[in-house]
């Protein structure tokens, strides 16, 4: 089945009628080609490095080769003496008052957060820590000049192992805390002790979720231009709106005079959800020098100083009855968050806790998180941010429990599934899942893949030395960030809100502009949002121009991350368009002497119910609104509305994935033979975009499971510092995917939708890991941690044989 | 600035004369000197393929070619793939099949695919996958890229770059 067919065959659960007006036209739900693509396939997209300003200077950063050292001296004289070098700055030169931001202050929890300066102050704490900023005329020559900056370091002891970093004799990275421990945080519910006491079987596993990179193909880049008391910054960022107030605060420029533009952004995956030193430093230098300053990250730089993700050692303990009923679940997370704390660094591991029940009826669950600092670059959100870690813990452990109980892993899952619900299910920790039907998704998955058949194939292949395995994952996740009252300062502790904005402007001609406060980097907002707005105004999506990523173009927004765009930003767009439609109805009713309640949107016209010949098109309404001779008494002219939408709850997409792998027992090499994914993100706005998100998400998770690893050696040197060493999956390693959907509406928003940007990644790593363990079981391997490199797999096989163990 | 060298490049059918440092990469000559910003840079180790262009009809990673090495060569970039407002079949297929998301790898991917189809007009899925392994994409999981290349291969004219015969 093709993905397109799969999409159209998606199961529709009877969608209840909503309070909001049903979409009067039918562009929503269709796999429309993207509005973004014509410029991108012809080379006409405008990314940061495609923009150059008159008088522009280039920046390069001098970075520490040491993981931990005192800076003894910095000699910039030779660099400054070069032709074409306009300035070389060190920490002392920068009059930036505050440290880079960290936005999580959980009530009642102490978080040891060190200062984090744009340029290192006195000491460097990780390889790549910037010590000097070179600004000059030429793109290449600033690199030459950076090499001429002589820095003398006095090396300090290094710690890169998070468990050792907690020991009393460990080197301490930030002496003021006298410990590397950052914080301890817990979330639990139900009687854990009673649950374990009741259990017939307790399974405990140490699950390592290693460090990975976002690795967007466009490296980061910044172009800053301070002129006439105004700062404009173009940045390859996911968060232009969030960046603006921090540039304002750190540089002392009134917020209204700071404009941030995220032009075409070449992927993010969380790695561009950040306030980076380079953004602040280039803006500062532009003001200082009175010239535009541009910096484009090299990939080798990016591997070092674009934030990483994951990096946890998880200890999972599950108790169950002999029949498979889970009685208690306890996850302990030790998160290695690196040397500093960036925007959400210490908060990400805690996000796991909110879905630690998974899709199961677990009556007692607890998650304990300890964050610890090491001499590595900070971690922060990378695609999934806490939920891939949770799902990996849950789903790998479920298979381990099934193994212990000698039970079919799917039977174990079904036994514990939360029954279908459409109006909320409260888990023991107080999180209310919005809607779910986990059995339905699993059943749909099994329409595509027959485990018995795979096991039959496995038996045949084994005679040829090939070990075939099948693995599953049934997941839910939490997204649609975020209800402000839950995540805000007095709740979870985020120093801000979670709403989103949209503004719909109908021009006098009837042309429509939607400004969204979300900020895309490949997702297809321009297409999906145009479909939503078009249906509410009776026009074609081609007539809706979607503008984003420019703080001067619309109301303040909260940008794109955490699979929030559609469920929060899309709802805001629908509401803004709804306000426009409501005003249009009043104008039409007034002009046609009808009741506004009798005006319906029909075939592109606002017409009187029962008299379809009496009506006005949107452009006629716009004409009336802007030449307001005949609008209702007291009505303001114009047809231009905005909405700020703050969701009442998160949304909880879910699904079931399966993977078939072949393992070559001689070499440890793994081939992904099949990957089948059933995901439920509510009714589709554009099924083509959903499939695309799922495909890419899966590969991010498969990449972590099999190939990718940010690896520091014990001296804190980054071993996987380029695309030569950091193994992104290529087309040659991946199969084509089989995708399908179920559609369970969310009660949270009027679109009934849930996010899908991270789902594939959240589900994929345990699916693949379970498949590999299944394949290796005949060889005596019953558990293995990622990354499942040929060497690690081969070693596990040898260990199981009782041979040479690594 | 160190000594410069005179270089002549035929880009998308037009002649460009420029003075470059001997170390200037072809990709930067195309982007920064000539304004062909459709060709992108995604790494510094020739792994990602975002900078793929055609030089004398062959796909090259323009971050691995010096501008001086391209002296006198015919170069085709993504900007030269559509002609007279008519998209190249690969461009059309990438659009139809959702073969791109952020679009950053796309020009290089299309140029690599065009070279692949020129050598092998009717590739299997496996041949497409191996033929594109020098080009990295982080968004699409490759699924729709492979589909687009296979679909384009069924279209007449997919194997030639539609480069206009123009001299400036």
mmCIF file with all atom_site columns, C-alpha atoms in Angstrom, chain A residues 15-205:
data_model
loop_
_atom_site.group_PDB
_atom_site.id
_atom_site.type_symbol
_atom_site.label_atom_id
_atom_site.label_alt_id
_atom_site.label_comp_id
_atom_site.label_asym_id
_atom_site.label_entity_id
_atom_site.label_seq_id
_atom_site.pdbx_PDB_ins_code
_atom_site.Cartn_x
_atom_site.Cartn_y
_atom_site.Cartn_z
_atom_site.occupancy
_atom_site.B_iso_or_equiv
_atom_site.pdbx_formal_charge
_atom_site.auth_seq_id
_atom_site.auth_comp_id
_atom_site.auth_asym_id
_atom_site.auth_atom_id
_atom_site.pdbx_PDB_model_num
ATOM 1   C CA . UNK A 1 15  ? -15.961 12.791  15.147 1.00 0.00 ? 15  UNK A CA 1
ATOM 2   C CA . UNK A 1 16  ? -18.407 14.479  17.446 1.00 0.00 ? 16  UNK A CA 1
ATOM 3   C CA . UNK A 1 17  ? -19.899 17.764  16.428 1.00 0.00 ? 17  UNK A CA 1
ATOM 4   C CA . UNK A 1 18  ? -17.955 20.623  17.894 1.00 0.00 ? 18  UNK A CA 1
ATOM 5   C CA . UNK A 1 19  ? -19.111 23.903  19.328 1.00 0.00 ? 19  UNK A CA 1
ATOM 6   C CA . UNK A 1 20  ? -16.979 25.682  16.770 1.00 0.00 ? 20  UNK A CA 1
ATOM 7   C CA . UNK A 1 21  ? -18.557 26.078  13.364 1.00 0.00 ? 21  UNK A CA 1
ATOM 8   C CA . UNK A 1 22  ? -17.715 23.121  11.164 1.00 0.00 ? 22  UNK A CA 1
ATOM 9   C CA . UNK A 1 23  ? -15.339 23.936  8.338  1.00 0.00 ? 23  UNK A CA 1
ATOM 10  C CA . UNK A 1 24  ? -17.638 25.025  5.532  1.00 0.00 ? 24  UNK A CA 1
ATOM 11  C CA . UNK A 1 25  ? -15.353 24.025  2.705  1.00 0.00 ? 25  UNK A CA 1
ATOM 12  C CA . UNK A 1 26  ? -13.148 21.066  2.112  1.00 0.00 ? 26  UNK A CA 1
ATOM 13  C CA . UNK A 1 27  ? -9.509  21.955  1.734  1.00 0.00 ? 27  UNK A CA 1
ATOM 14  C CA . UNK A 1 28  ? -8.755  20.603  5.189  1.00 0.00 ? 28  UNK A CA 1
ATOM 15  C CA . UNK A 1 29  ? -7.985  16.921  4.958  1.00 0.00 ? 29  UNK A CA 1
ATOM 16  C CA . UNK A 1 30  ? -6.553  17.048  1.476  1.00 0.00 ? 30  UNK A CA 1
ATOM 17  C CA . UNK A 1 31  ? -2.977  16.189  0.519  1.00 0.00 ? 31  UNK A CA 1
ATOM 18  C CA . UNK A 1 32  ? -2.334  19.524  -1.200 1.00 0.00 ? 32  UNK A CA 1
ATOM 19  C CA . UNK A 1 33  ? 1.111   20.141  -2.673 1.00 0.00 ? 33  UNK A CA 1
ATOM 20  C CA . UNK A 1 34  ? 3.094   22.573  -0.607 1.00 0.00 ? 34  UNK A CA 1
ATOM 21  C CA . UNK A 1 35  ? 2.984   26.306  -1.218 1.00 0.00 ? 35  UNK A CA 1
ATOM 22  C CA . UNK A 1 36  ? 6.582   26.493  0.025  1.00 0.00 ? 36  UNK A CA 1
ATOM 23  C CA . UNK A 1 37  ? 8.044   24.226  -2.610 1.00 0.00 ? 37  UNK A CA 1
ATOM 24  C CA . UNK A 1 38  ? 8.234   26.232  -5.847 1.00 0.00 ? 38  UNK A CA 1
ATOM 25  C CA . UNK A 1 39  ? 10.867  28.550  -4.378 1.00 0.00 ? 39  UNK A CA 1
ATOM 26  C CA . UNK A 1 40  ? 12.764  25.749  -2.654 1.00 0.00 ? 40  UNK A CA 1
ATOM 27  C CA . UNK A 1 41  ? 13.044  23.418  -5.655 1.00 0.00 ? 41  UNK A CA 1
ATOM 28  C CA . UNK A 1 42  ? 14.331  26.215  -7.868 1.00 0.00 ? 42  UNK A CA 1
ATOM 29  C CA . UNK A 1 43  ? 17.014  27.505  -5.504 1.00 0.00 ? 43  UNK A CA 1
ATOM 30  C CA . UNK A 1 44  ? 15.102  30.676  -4.644 1.00 0.00 ? 44  UNK A CA 1
ATOM 31  C CA . UNK A 1 45  ? 14.665  30.091  -0.927 1.00 0.00 ? 45  UNK A CA 1
ATOM 32  C CA . UNK A 1 46  ? 16.413  32.676  1.232  1.00 0.00 ? 46  UNK A CA 1
ATOM 33  C CA . UNK A 1 47  ? 18.395  31.194  4.117  1.00 0.00 ? 47  UNK A CA 1
ATOM 34  C CA . UNK A 1 48  ? 20.548  33.353  6.398  1.00 0.00 ? 48  UNK A CA 1
ATOM 35  C CA . UNK A 1 49  ? 23.735  32.824  4.416  1.00 0.00 ? 49  UNK A CA 1
ATOM 36  C CA . UNK A 1 50  ? 21.920  33.945  1.260  1.00 0.00 ? 50  UNK A CA 1
ATOM 37  C CA . UNK A 1 51  ? 21.526  37.431  2.737  1.00 0.00 ? 51  UNK A CA 1
ATOM 38  C CA . UNK A 1 52  ? 24.374  39.931  2.520  1.00 0.00 ? 52  UNK A CA 1
ATOM 39  C CA . UNK A 1 53  ? 24.298  43.591  3.535  1.00 0.00 ? 53  UNK A CA 1
ATOM 40  C CA . UNK A 1 54  ? 26.407  46.478  2.343  1.00 0.00 ? 54  UNK A CA 1
ATOM 41  C CA . UNK A 1 55  ? 29.391  46.982  4.632  1.00 0.00 ? 55  UNK A CA 1
ATOM 42  C CA . UNK A 1 56  ? 28.942  43.571  6.180  1.00 0.00 ? 56  UNK A CA 1
ATOM 43  C CA . UNK A 1 57  ? 31.733  42.145  8.338  1.00 0.00 ? 57  UNK A CA 1
ATOM 44  C CA . UNK A 1 58  ? 32.366  38.476  9.162  1.00 0.00 ? 58  UNK A CA 1
ATOM 45  C CA . UNK A 1 59  ? 32.758  36.899  12.588 1.00 0.00 ? 59  UNK A CA 1
ATOM 46  C CA . UNK A 1 60  ? 34.798  33.884  13.655 1.00 0.00 ? 60  UNK A CA 1
ATOM 47  C CA . UNK A 1 61  ? 35.139  32.410  17.135 1.00 0.00 ? 61  UNK A CA 1
ATOM 48  C CA . UNK A 1 62  ? 38.289  31.276  18.882 1.00 0.00 ? 62  UNK A CA 1
ATOM 49  C CA . UNK A 1 63  ? 37.257  28.124  20.712 1.00 0.00 ? 63  UNK A CA 1
ATOM 50  C CA . UNK A 1 64  ? 38.841  26.146  23.489 1.00 0.00 ? 64  UNK A CA 1
ATOM 51  C CA . UNK A 1 65  ? 40.618  22.937  22.549 1.00 0.00 ? 65  UNK A CA 1
ATOM 52  C CA . UNK A 1 66  ? 40.578  22.069  26.276 1.00 0.00 ? 66  UNK A CA 1
ATOM 53  C CA . UNK A 1 67  ? 37.593  20.501  28.048 1.00 0.00 ? 67  UNK A CA 1
ATOM 54  C CA . UNK A 1 68  ? 38.386  22.197  31.361 1.00 0.00 ? 68  UNK A CA 1
ATOM 55  C CA . UNK A 1 69  ? 41.114  24.769  31.933 1.00 0.00 ? 69  UNK A CA 1
ATOM 56  C CA . UNK A 1 70  ? 41.985  28.102  33.403 1.00 0.00 ? 70  UNK A CA 1
ATOM 57  C CA . UNK A 1 71  ? 42.608  30.780  30.801 1.00 0.00 ? 71  UNK A CA 1
ATOM 58  C CA . UNK A 1 72  ? 46.068  32.092  31.705 1.00 0.00 ? 72  UNK A CA 1
ATOM 59  C CA . UNK A 1 73  ? 46.385  34.635  28.939 1.00 0.00 ? 73  UNK A CA 1
ATOM 60  C CA . UNK A 1 74  ? 44.922  35.619  25.591 1.00 0.00 ? 74  UNK A CA 1
ATOM 61  C CA . UNK A 1 75  ? 47.173  37.414  23.121 1.00 0.00 ? 75  UNK A CA 1
ATOM 62  C CA . UNK A 1 76  ? 45.134  39.013  20.369 1.00 0.00 ? 76  UNK A CA 1
ATOM 63  C CA . UNK A 1 77  ? 47.842  41.342  19.060 1.00 0.00 ? 77  UNK A CA 1
ATOM 64  C CA . UNK A 1 78  ? 48.901  39.248  16.098 1.00 0.00 ? 78  UNK A CA 1
ATOM 65  C CA . UNK A 1 79  ? 45.324  38.741  14.987 1.00 0.00 ? 79  UNK A CA 1
ATOM 66  C CA . UNK A 1 80  ? 44.512  42.420  15.396 1.00 0.00 ? 80  UNK A CA 1
ATOM 67  C CA . UNK A 1 81  ? 47.552  43.366  13.303 1.00 0.00 ? 81  UNK A CA 1
ATOM 68  C CA . UNK A 1 82  ? 46.231  41.487  10.263 1.00 0.00 ? 82  UNK A CA 1
ATOM 69  C CA . UNK A 1 83  ? 44.884  43.487  7.356  1.00 0.00 ? 83  UNK A CA 1
ATOM 70  C CA . UNK A 1 84  ? 41.134  43.345  7.224  1.00 0.00 ? 84  UNK A CA 1
ATOM 71  C CA . UNK A 1 85  ? 40.639  42.503  10.903 1.00 0.00 ? 85  UNK A CA 1
ATOM 72  C CA . UNK A 1 86  ? 38.368  45.118  12.468 1.00 0.00 ? 86  UNK A CA 1
ATOM 73  C CA . UNK A 1 87  ? 38.281  43.862  16.050 1.00 0.00 ? 87  UNK A CA 1
ATOM 74  C CA . UNK A 1 88  ? 39.139  40.977  18.346 1.00 0.00 ? 88  UNK A CA 1
ATOM 75  C CA . UNK A 1 89  ? 37.134  40.754  21.555 1.00 0.00 ? 89  UNK A CA 1
ATOM 76  C CA . UNK A 1 90  ? 37.548  38.727  24.732 1.00 0.00 ? 90  UNK A CA 1
ATOM 77  C CA . UNK A 1 91  ? 35.252  38.443  27.757 1.00 0.00 ? 91  UNK A CA 1
ATOM 78  C CA . UNK A 1 92  ? 36.527  41.655  29.316 1.00 0.00 ? 92  UNK A CA 1
ATOM 79  C CA . UNK A 1 93  ? 35.591  43.649  26.209 1.00 0.00 ? 93  UNK A CA 1
ATOM 80  C CA . UNK A 1 94  ? 31.945  42.631  26.260 1.00 0.00 ? 94  UNK A CA 1
ATOM 81  C CA . UNK A 1 95  ? 29.723  44.888  28.308 1.00 0.00 ? 95  UNK A CA 1
ATOM 82  C CA . UNK A 1 96  ? 26.912  42.368  28.373 1.00 0.00 ? 96  UNK A CA 1
ATOM 83  C CA . UNK A 1 97  ? 25.507  42.472  31.883 1.00 0.00 ? 97  UNK A CA 1
ATOM 84  C CA . UNK A 1 98  ? 23.699  39.179  32.157 1.00 0.00 ? 98  UNK A CA 1
ATOM 85  C CA . UNK A 1 99  ? 24.462  35.583  31.505 1.00 0.00 ? 99  UNK A CA 1
ATOM 86  C CA . UNK A 1 100 ? 22.767  33.654  28.689 1.00 0.00 ? 100 UNK A CA 1
ATOM 87  C CA . UNK A 1 101 ? 19.223  32.677  29.723 1.00 0.00 ? 101 UNK A CA 1
ATOM 88  C CA . UNK A 1 102 ? 17.934  29.527  31.368 1.00 0.00 ? 102 UNK A CA 1
ATOM 89  C CA . UNK A 1 103 ? 14.145  29.583  31.545 1.00 0.00 ? 103 UNK A CA 1
ATOM 90  C CA . UNK A 1 104 ? 13.192  26.873  34.059 1.00 0.00 ? 104 UNK A CA 1
ATOM 91  C CA . UNK A 1 105 ? 12.712  27.813  37.713 1.00 0.00 ? 105 UNK A CA 1
ATOM 92  C CA . UNK A 1 106 ? 10.648  25.025  39.282 1.00 0.00 ? 106 UNK A CA 1
ATOM 93  C CA . UNK A 1 107 ? 8.930   26.155  42.492 1.00 0.00 ? 107 UNK A CA 1
ATOM 94  C CA . UNK A 1 108 ? 10.537  24.650  45.575 1.00 0.00 ? 108 UNK A CA 1
ATOM 95  C CA . UNK A 1 109 ? 13.388  22.994  43.688 1.00 0.00 ? 109 UNK A CA 1
ATOM 96  C CA . UNK A 1 110 ? 16.955  24.195  43.912 1.00 0.00 ? 110 UNK A CA 1
ATOM 97  C CA . UNK A 1 111 ? 18.691  24.245  40.528 1.00 0.00 ? 111 UNK A CA 1
ATOM 98  C CA . UNK A 1 112 ? 22.408  24.988  40.568 1.00 0.00 ? 112 UNK A CA 1
ATOM 99  C CA . UNK A 1 113 ? 22.695  27.138  37.479 1.00 0.00 ? 113 UNK A CA 1
ATOM 100 C CA . UNK A 1 114 ? 26.090  28.631  36.680 1.00 0.00 ? 114 UNK A CA 1
ATOM 101 C CA . UNK A 1 115 ? 26.681  31.813  34.750 1.00 0.00 ? 115 UNK A CA 1
ATOM 102 C CA . UNK A 1 116 ? 27.108  31.195  31.048 1.00 0.00 ? 116 UNK A CA 1
ATOM 103 C CA . UNK A 1 117 ? 28.785  34.040  29.242 1.00 0.00 ? 117 UNK A CA 1
ATOM 104 C CA . UNK A 1 118 ? 28.973  34.852  25.555 1.00 0.00 ? 118 UNK A CA 1
ATOM 105 C CA . UNK A 1 119 ? 32.761  34.589  25.869 1.00 0.00 ? 119 UNK A CA 1
ATOM 106 C CA . UNK A 1 120 ? 34.345  32.444  28.570 1.00 0.00 ? 120 UNK A CA 1
ATOM 107 C CA . UNK A 1 121 ? 35.233  34.237  31.790 1.00 0.00 ? 121 UNK A CA 1
ATOM 108 C CA . UNK A 1 122 ? 38.485  32.992  33.331 1.00 0.00 ? 122 UNK A CA 1
ATOM 109 C CA . UNK A 1 123 ? 37.885  29.311  32.667 1.00 0.00 ? 123 UNK A CA 1
ATOM 110 C CA . UNK A 1 124 ? 36.722  27.097  29.858 1.00 0.00 ? 124 UNK A CA 1
ATOM 111 C CA . UNK A 1 125 ? 34.372  24.240  30.712 1.00 0.00 ? 125 UNK A CA 1
ATOM 112 C CA . UNK A 1 126 ? 34.034  22.251  27.482 1.00 0.00 ? 126 UNK A CA 1
ATOM 113 C CA . UNK A 1 127 ? 35.748  21.813  24.151 1.00 0.00 ? 127 UNK A CA 1
ATOM 114 C CA . UNK A 1 128 ? 34.511  24.598  21.903 1.00 0.00 ? 128 UNK A CA 1
ATOM 115 C CA . UNK A 1 129 ? 33.861  27.096  24.711 1.00 0.00 ? 129 UNK A CA 1
ATOM 116 C CA . UNK A 1 130 ? 34.369  30.441  22.948 1.00 0.00 ? 130 UNK A CA 1
ATOM 117 C CA . UNK A 1 131 ? 37.232  32.589  24.274 1.00 0.00 ? 131 UNK A CA 1
ATOM 118 C CA . UNK A 1 132 ? 37.508  35.298  21.619 1.00 0.00 ? 132 UNK A CA 1
ATOM 119 C CA . UNK A 1 133 ? 35.467  36.826  18.821 1.00 0.00 ? 133 UNK A CA 1
ATOM 120 C CA . UNK A 1 134 ? 37.242  37.966  15.664 1.00 0.00 ? 134 UNK A CA 1
ATOM 121 C CA . UNK A 1 135 ? 35.507  40.369  13.280 1.00 0.00 ? 135 UNK A CA 1
ATOM 122 C CA . UNK A 1 136 ? 36.909  41.253  9.883  1.00 0.00 ? 136 UNK A CA 1
ATOM 123 C CA . UNK A 1 137 ? 36.214  42.030  6.251  1.00 0.00 ? 137 UNK A CA 1
ATOM 124 C CA . UNK A 1 138 ? 36.467  38.629  4.621  1.00 0.00 ? 138 UNK A CA 1
ATOM 125 C CA . UNK A 1 139 ? 34.774  35.300  5.161  1.00 0.00 ? 139 UNK A CA 1
ATOM 126 C CA . UNK A 1 140 ? 37.999  33.294  4.899  1.00 0.00 ? 140 UNK A CA 1
ATOM 127 C CA . UNK A 1 141 ? 40.403  35.746  6.518  1.00 0.00 ? 141 UNK A CA 1
ATOM 128 C CA . UNK A 1 142 ? 38.588  35.848  9.858  1.00 0.00 ? 142 UNK A CA 1
ATOM 129 C CA . UNK A 1 143 ? 39.399  32.155  10.199 1.00 0.00 ? 143 UNK A CA 1
ATOM 130 C CA . UNK A 1 144 ? 43.089  32.900  9.556  1.00 0.00 ? 144 UNK A CA 1
ATOM 131 C CA . UNK A 1 145 ? 42.953  35.644  12.174 1.00 0.00 ? 145 UNK A CA 1
ATOM 132 C CA . UNK A 1 146 ? 41.234  33.378  14.703 1.00 0.00 ? 146 UNK A CA 1
ATOM 133 C CA . UNK A 1 147 ? 44.158  30.999  14.390 1.00 0.00 ? 147 UNK A CA 1
ATOM 134 C CA . UNK A 1 148 ? 46.491  33.868  15.255 1.00 0.00 ? 148 UNK A CA 1
ATOM 135 C CA . UNK A 1 149 ? 44.858  34.425  18.650 1.00 0.00 ? 149 UNK A CA 1
ATOM 136 C CA . UNK A 1 150 ? 47.238  32.846  21.154 1.00 0.00 ? 150 UNK A CA 1
ATOM 137 C CA . UNK A 1 151 ? 45.506  31.461  24.255 1.00 0.00 ? 151 UNK A CA 1
ATOM 138 C CA . UNK A 1 152 ? 47.476  29.939  27.109 1.00 0.00 ? 152 UNK A CA 1
ATOM 139 C CA . UNK A 1 153 ? 45.510  27.390  29.105 1.00 0.00 ? 153 UNK A CA 1
ATOM 140 C CA . UNK A 1 154 ? 46.244  25.746  32.428 1.00 0.00 ? 154 UNK A CA 1
ATOM 141 C CA . UNK A 1 155 ? 44.398  22.434  32.170 1.00 0.00 ? 155 UNK A CA 1
ATOM 142 C CA . UNK A 1 156 ? 42.106  21.358  35.025 1.00 0.00 ? 156 UNK A CA 1
ATOM 143 C CA . UNK A 1 157 ? 40.863  17.842  35.759 1.00 0.00 ? 157 UNK A CA 1
ATOM 144 C CA . UNK A 1 158 ? 38.070  16.710  33.453 1.00 0.00 ? 158 UNK A CA 1
ATOM 145 C CA . UNK A 1 159 ? 34.973  14.642  34.155 1.00 0.00 ? 159 UNK A CA 1
ATOM 146 C CA . UNK A 1 160 ? 32.811  13.251  31.372 1.00 0.00 ? 160 UNK A CA 1
ATOM 147 C CA . UNK A 1 161 ? 31.158  10.315  33.140 1.00 0.00 ? 161 UNK A CA 1
ATOM 148 C CA . UNK A 1 162 ? 27.927  11.451  34.838 1.00 0.00 ? 162 UNK A CA 1
ATOM 149 C CA . UNK A 1 163 ? 28.120  8.776   37.543 1.00 0.00 ? 163 UNK A CA 1
ATOM 150 C CA . UNK A 1 164 ? 31.707  9.700   38.404 1.00 0.00 ? 164 UNK A CA 1
ATOM 151 C CA . UNK A 1 165 ? 30.758  13.370  38.319 1.00 0.00 ? 165 UNK A CA 1
ATOM 152 C CA . UNK A 1 166 ? 28.503  12.726  41.337 1.00 0.00 ? 166 UNK A CA 1
ATOM 153 C CA . UNK A 1 167 ? 31.247  11.072  43.392 1.00 0.00 ? 167 UNK A CA 1
ATOM 154 C CA . UNK A 1 168 ? 32.831  13.054  46.183 1.00 0.00 ? 168 UNK A CA 1
ATOM 155 C CA . UNK A 1 169 ? 36.321  12.930  44.654 1.00 0.00 ? 169 UNK A CA 1
ATOM 156 C CA . UNK A 1 170 ? 35.190  14.130  41.233 1.00 0.00 ? 170 UNK A CA 1
ATOM 157 C CA . UNK A 1 171 ? 36.586  17.316  39.754 1.00 0.00 ? 171 UNK A CA 1
ATOM 158 C CA . UNK A 1 172 ? 34.003  20.042  40.310 1.00 0.00 ? 172 UNK A CA 1
ATOM 159 C CA . UNK A 1 173 ? 33.164  22.059  37.221 1.00 0.00 ? 173 UNK A CA 1
ATOM 160 C CA . UNK A 1 174 ? 31.629  25.099  38.889 1.00 0.00 ? 174 UNK A CA 1
ATOM 161 C CA . UNK A 1 175 ? 33.326  25.508  42.249 1.00 0.00 ? 175 UNK A CA 1
ATOM 162 C CA . UNK A 1 176 ? 30.674  27.782  43.755 1.00 0.00 ? 176 UNK A CA 1
ATOM 163 C CA . UNK A 1 177 ? 28.315  24.807  44.030 1.00 0.00 ? 177 UNK A CA 1
ATOM 164 C CA . UNK A 1 178 ? 30.930  22.417  45.489 1.00 0.00 ? 178 UNK A CA 1
ATOM 165 C CA . UNK A 1 179 ? 29.150  19.665  43.542 1.00 0.00 ? 179 UNK A CA 1
ATOM 166 C CA . UNK A 1 180 ? 28.317  18.782  39.970 1.00 0.00 ? 180 UNK A CA 1
ATOM 167 C CA . UNK A 1 181 ? 24.788  17.871  40.936 1.00 0.00 ? 181 UNK A CA 1
ATOM 168 C CA . UNK A 1 182 ? 22.363  20.400  39.476 1.00 0.00 ? 182 UNK A CA 1
ATOM 169 C CA . UNK A 1 183 ? 18.982  19.362  40.781 1.00 0.00 ? 183 UNK A CA 1
ATOM 170 C CA . UNK A 1 184 ? 16.794  16.587  42.088 1.00 0.00 ? 184 UNK A CA 1
ATOM 171 C CA . UNK A 1 185 ? 13.178  16.469  41.005 1.00 0.00 ? 185 UNK A CA 1
ATOM 172 C CA . UNK A 1 186 ? 10.455  13.836  41.334 1.00 0.00 ? 186 UNK A CA 1
ATOM 173 C CA . UNK A 1 187 ? 6.960   13.223  40.102 1.00 0.00 ? 187 UNK A CA 1
ATOM 174 C CA . UNK A 1 188 ? 4.906   10.275  41.236 1.00 0.00 ? 188 UNK A CA 1
ATOM 175 C CA . UNK A 1 189 ? 1.459   9.030   42.037 1.00 0.00 ? 189 UNK A CA 1
ATOM 176 C CA . UNK A 1 190 ? -0.181  5.934   43.459 1.00 0.00 ? 190 UNK A CA 1
ATOM 177 C CA . UNK A 1 191 ? 1.284   3.704   46.143 1.00 0.00 ? 191 UNK A CA 1
ATOM 178 C CA . UNK A 1 192 ? 4.616   2.602   44.751 1.00 0.00 ? 192 UNK A CA 1
ATOM 179 C CA . UNK A 1 193 ? 5.604   0.530   47.765 1.00 0.00 ? 193 UNK A CA 1
ATOM 180 C CA . UNK A 1 194 ? 2.335   -1.368  47.786 1.00 0.00 ? 194 UNK A CA 1
ATOM 181 C CA . UNK A 1 195 ? 2.592   -1.875  44.046 1.00 0.00 ? 195 UNK A CA 1
ATOM 182 C CA . UNK A 1 196 ? 5.983   -3.509  44.283 1.00 0.00 ? 196 UNK A CA 1
ATOM 183 C CA . UNK A 1 197 ? 4.889   -5.546  47.330 1.00 0.00 ? 197 UNK A CA 1
ATOM 184 C CA . UNK A 1 198 ? 2.018   -6.887  45.299 1.00 0.00 ? 198 UNK A CA 1
ATOM 185 C CA . UNK A 1 199 ? 4.218   -7.828  42.339 1.00 0.00 ? 199 UNK A CA 1
ATOM 186 C CA . UNK A 1 200 ? 5.089   -11.447 41.546 1.00 0.00 ? 200 UNK A CA 1
ATOM 187 C CA . UNK A 1 201 ? 7.898   -10.340 39.271 1.00 0.00 ? 201 UNK A CA 1
ATOM 188 C CA . UNK A 1 202 ? 10.180  -7.322  39.381 1.00 0.00 ? 202 UNK A CA 1
ATOM 189 C CA . UNK A 1 203 ? 12.345  -6.478  36.397 1.00 0.00 ? 203 UNK A CA 1
ATOM 190 C CA . UNK A 1 204 ? 15.091  -3.882  36.598 1.00 0.00 ? 204 UNK A CA 1
ATOM 191 C CA . UNK A 1 205 ? 17.202  -2.615  33.716 1.00 0.00 ? 205 UNK A CA 1
#
